[in-house]
Amino acid sequence: MWIYEKKLEYPIRVSYTNPRLAKEIITQYGGPDGELAASLRYLTQRYTMPTPQAKAVLTDIGTEELAHMEIVAALVYNLIKNATVEEIKAAGLDDYYADHDKALYFVNAAGAPWVASYIQSKGDPVTDLHEDMAAEQKARSTYEYLIRLSDDPDVTDALRFLREREIVHFQRFGETLNLVHEWMDSKKVF
Amino acid sequence: MADTKPNTPNNTSPQEGETTGYFGELARAYIVPQMYSRIWSPAEGLMKGTIFPELYRPYEPGMRP
């Protein structure tokens, strides 16, 4: 179960209405390397982790990714909530608007909907942890591309926070991989 | 070949080529475990995205990893 904190993990603000930037950032909501994929990946893989520590790391990071999904949602919504239909058309977000108005939906930057095949849950903890480390690197790259695309310093500030979290998570998954290898080696003794 | 010693298991000690601790085995990924030292205050950690100076890797556009 979860306990909900009625505040964001990191406070966000946007400088001005910017549907073009929203269209790009939404990929970290529902894209292949986005926060929905990350949270569901870790919260699903945790069941087949072999040690309590490994389960706990996936639970903790999966939970934090839900908080990041909420940050990305808040960024996207604040960037589009006051946009006029003309601004939405000019930004190329009219395809999205036709189906969703200004509601949040899980799509990548090109509008393709989220699919479960973005993630794997393999039942092999070494394999899953390699996927998790790769996922953190892919998300870090995406945040770097979004930072380059961003023309809003307030949005860039939040993107920098989210990017740094990917680096910390990569380290934690790597340490967990070491622990899982150690656990597997200890089983060989018997 | 300069080395004429036959490369057979008989010439190899049992440990050779096997595990030599957690940072020596082939076909395996390793990460250096973090050694906790100095930490930033919660407020500074929130601004930076981590309380651990050794994990802080700020990005500037144009940088390549």
Coordinates of C-alpha atoms in Angstrom, one line a residue, chain A:
Chain A
M1 CA 0.0 0.0 0.0
W2 CA 1.0 3.6 -0.3
I3 CA 0.7 6.7 1.7
Y4 CA -0.1 9.8 -0.4
E5 CA 1.7 13.1 0.3
K6 CA -0.4 16.0 -1.1
K7 CA 2.7 17.7 -2.5
L8 CA 5.1 17.1 -5.3
E9 CA 8.5 15.5 -4.5
Y10 CA 10.1 18.6 -6.2
P11 CA 8.2 21.9 -6.5
I12 CA 7.5 23.0 -10.1
R13 CA 6.6 26.1 -11.9
V14 CA 6.4 27.0 -15.5
S15 CA 7.3 30.5 -16.8
Y16 CA 4.6 30.7 -19.5
T17 CA 2.1 28.7 -21.6
N18 CA 4.1 26.5 -24.0
P19 CA 2.2 23.7 -25.7
R20 CA 5.2 22.8 -27.9
L21 CA 7.4 22.0 -24.8
A22 CA 4.4 20.1 -23.3
K23 CA 4.3 18.0 -26.5
E24 CA 7.9 17.1 -26.0
I25 CA 7.9 16.5 -22.2
I26 CA 4.9 14.3 -22.3
T27 CA 7.1 11.5 -23.5
Q28 CA 8.4 11.2 -20.0
Y29 CA 4.8 10.6 -18.9
G30 CA 3.8 7.9 -21.4
G31 CA 6.8 7.3 -23.6
P32 CA 9.1 4.3 -23.8
D33 CA 11.6 5.7 -21.3
G34 CA 9.1 7.6 -19.3
E35 CA 8.1 7.6 -15.6
L36 CA 5.0 5.3 -16.1
A37 CA 7.1 2.7 -17.7
A38 CA 9.8 3.0 -15.0
S39 CA 7.4 2.8 -12.1
L40 CA 5.4 -0.2 -13.5
R41 CA 8.6 -2.0 -14.5
Y42 CA 10.1 -1.8 -11.0
L43 CA 6.9 -2.4 -9.0
T44 CA 6.2 -5.5 -11.2
Q45 CA 9.7 -7.0 -11.2
R46 CA 10.1 -6.8 -7.5
Y47 CA 8.1 -9.9 -6.8
T48 CA 10.8 -12.2 -8.4
M49 CA 13.7 -10.4 -6.7
P50 CA 15.5 -13.0 -4.5
T51 CA 16.4 -11.0 -1.5
P52 CA 14.5 -8.6 0.8
Q53 CA 17.0 -5.8 0.0
A54 CA 16.5 -6.2 -3.8
K55 CA 12.7 -6.2 -3.3
A56 CA 13.0 -3.1 -1.2
V57 CA 15.1 -1.2 -3.7
L58 CA 12.6 -1.9 -6.5
T59 CA 9.7 -0.9 -4.3
D60 CA 11.4 2.3 -3.2
I61 CA 12.5 3.4 -6.7
G62 CA 9.2 2.3 -8.3
T63 CA 7.4 4.4 -5.7
E64 CA 9.7 7.4 -6.4
E65 CA 9.0 7.0 -10.2
L66 CA 5.3 7.4 -9.4
A67 CA 6.2 10.7 -7.8
H68 CA 8.2 11.7 -10.9
M69 CA 5.2 10.7 -13.1
E70 CA 3.2 13.2 -11.0
I71 CA 5.9 15.9 -11.5
V72 CA 5.9 15.4 -15.3
A73 CA 2.1 15.5 -15.4
A74 CA 2.1 18.8 -13.5
L75 CA 4.6 20.2 -15.9
V76 CA 2.7 19.2 -19.0
Y77 CA -0.6 20.4 -17.6
N78 CA 0.7 23.7 -16.5
L79 CA 2.3 24.2 -19.9
I80 CA -1.0 23.6 -21.8
K81 CA -3.8 24.6 -19.4
N82 CA -4.1 28.2 -20.5
A83 CA -3.3 27.6 -24.2
T84 CA -5.7 28.7 -26.8
V85 CA -6.8 26.4 -29.7
E86 CA -4.7 28.6 -32.0
E87 CA -1.6 28.1 -29.8
I88 CA -2.2 24.4 -29.6
K89 CA -2.5 24.2 -33.4
A90 CA 0.6 26.3 -33.9
A91 CA 2.5 23.9 -31.6
G92 CA 1.4 20.8 -33.4
L93 CA -0.6 19.6 -30.4
D94 CA -3.9 19.6 -32.3
D95 CA -3.9 15.9 -33.0
Y96 CA -3.6 15.3 -29.2
Y97 CA -6.2 17.9 -28.5
A98 CA -8.7 16.2 -30.8
D99 CA -8.7 13.1 -28.6
H100 CA -7.9 14.4 -25.2
D101 CA -8.6 18.2 -24.9
K102 CA -6.1 19.3 -22.3
A103 CA -6.4 16.1 -20.3
L104 CA -3.3 14.0 -19.4
Y105 CA -2.8 10.8 -21.4
F106 CA 0.0 8.3 -21.7
V107 CA 1.7 9.0 -25.1
N108 CA 5.2 9.6 -26.3
A109 CA 6.3 12.8 -28.0
A110 CA 4.9 11.7 -31.3
G111 CA 1.5 10.7 -29.9
A112 CA 1.9 6.9 -29.8
P113 CA 0.1 5.4 -26.8
W114 CA 1.9 3.7 -23.9
V115 CA 2.2 -0.1 -24.3
A116 CA 3.3 -2.8 -21.9
S117 CA 5.9 -4.0 -24.4
Y118 CA 8.0 -1.0 -23.3
I119 CA 8.9 -3.0 -20.2
Q120 CA 10.0 -6.5 -19.4
S121 CA 9.6 -8.7 -16.3
K122 CA 11.8 -11.7 -16.9
G123 CA 11.9 -13.6 -13.7
D124 CA 15.7 -13.5 -13.7
P125 CA 17.0 -10.9 -11.2
V126 CA 20.3 -10.4 -13.0
T127 CA 18.5 -9.8 -16.3
D128 CA 15.8 -7.5 -14.8
L129 CA 18.5 -5.4 -13.0
H130 CA 20.4 -4.9 -16.2
E131 CA 17.1 -3.7 -17.8
D132 CA 16.6 -1.4 -14.9
M133 CA 20.1 0.1 -15.2
A134 CA 19.6 0.6 -18.9
A135 CA 16.2 2.2 -18.2
E136 CA 17.8 4.7 -15.9
Q137 CA 20.4 5.6 -18.6
K138 CA 17.7 5.9 -21.3
A139 CA 15.7 8.2 -19.0
R140 CA 18.8 10.3 -18.3
S141 CA 19.4 10.7 -22.0
T142 CA 15.8 11.7 -22.6
Y143 CA 16.0 14.3 -19.9
E144 CA 19.2 15.7 -21.5
Y145 CA 17.4 16.0 -24.8
L146 CA 14.5 17.7 -23.1
I147 CA 16.9 20.1 -21.3
R148 CA 18.3 21.0 -24.8
L149 CA 14.8 21.5 -26.1
S150 CA 13.5 23.5 -23.2
D151 CA 13.3 27.3 -23.6
D152 CA 11.8 27.7 -20.1
P153 CA 14.3 28.0 -17.3
D154 CA 11.7 27.0 -14.6
V155 CA 10.9 23.8 -16.6
T156 CA 14.6 23.1 -17.1
D157 CA 15.2 23.3 -13.4
A158 CA 12.7 20.5 -12.8
L159 CA 14.1 18.5 -15.6
R160 CA 17.6 18.7 -14.0
F161 CA 16.2 17.4 -10.7
L162 CA 14.6 14.4 -12.5
R163 CA 17.7 13.7 -14.5
E164 CA 19.9 13.6 -11.4
R165 CA 17.5 11.1 -9.8
E166 CA 18.2 8.7 -12.7
I167 CA 21.9 8.8 -11.9
V168 CA 21.3 8.0 -8.3
H169 CA 18.9 5.2 -9.2
F170 CA 21.5 3.7 -11.6
Q171 CA 23.9 3.5 -8.7
R172 CA 21.4 1.8 -6.5
F173 CA 20.4 -0.8 -9.1
G174 CA 24.1 -1.4 -9.7
E175 CA 24.7 -2.0 -6.0
T176 CA 21.6 -4.2 -5.9
L177 CA 23.1 -6.2 -8.8
N178 CA 26.3 -6.7 -6.8
L179 CA 24.2 -8.0 -3.9
V180 CA 22.2 -10.4 -6.1
H181 CA 25.4 -11.8 -7.5
E182 CA 26.8 -12.2 -4.0
W183 CA 23.5 -14.0 -3.0
M184 CA 23.8 -16.3 -6.0
D185 CA 27.4 -17.1 -5.3
S186 CA 26.5 -17.9 -1.7
K187 CA 23.9 -20.4 -2.9
K188 CA 26.6 -22.2 -5.0
V189 CA 28.4 -23.1 -1.8
F190 CA 25.7 -25.5 -0.7

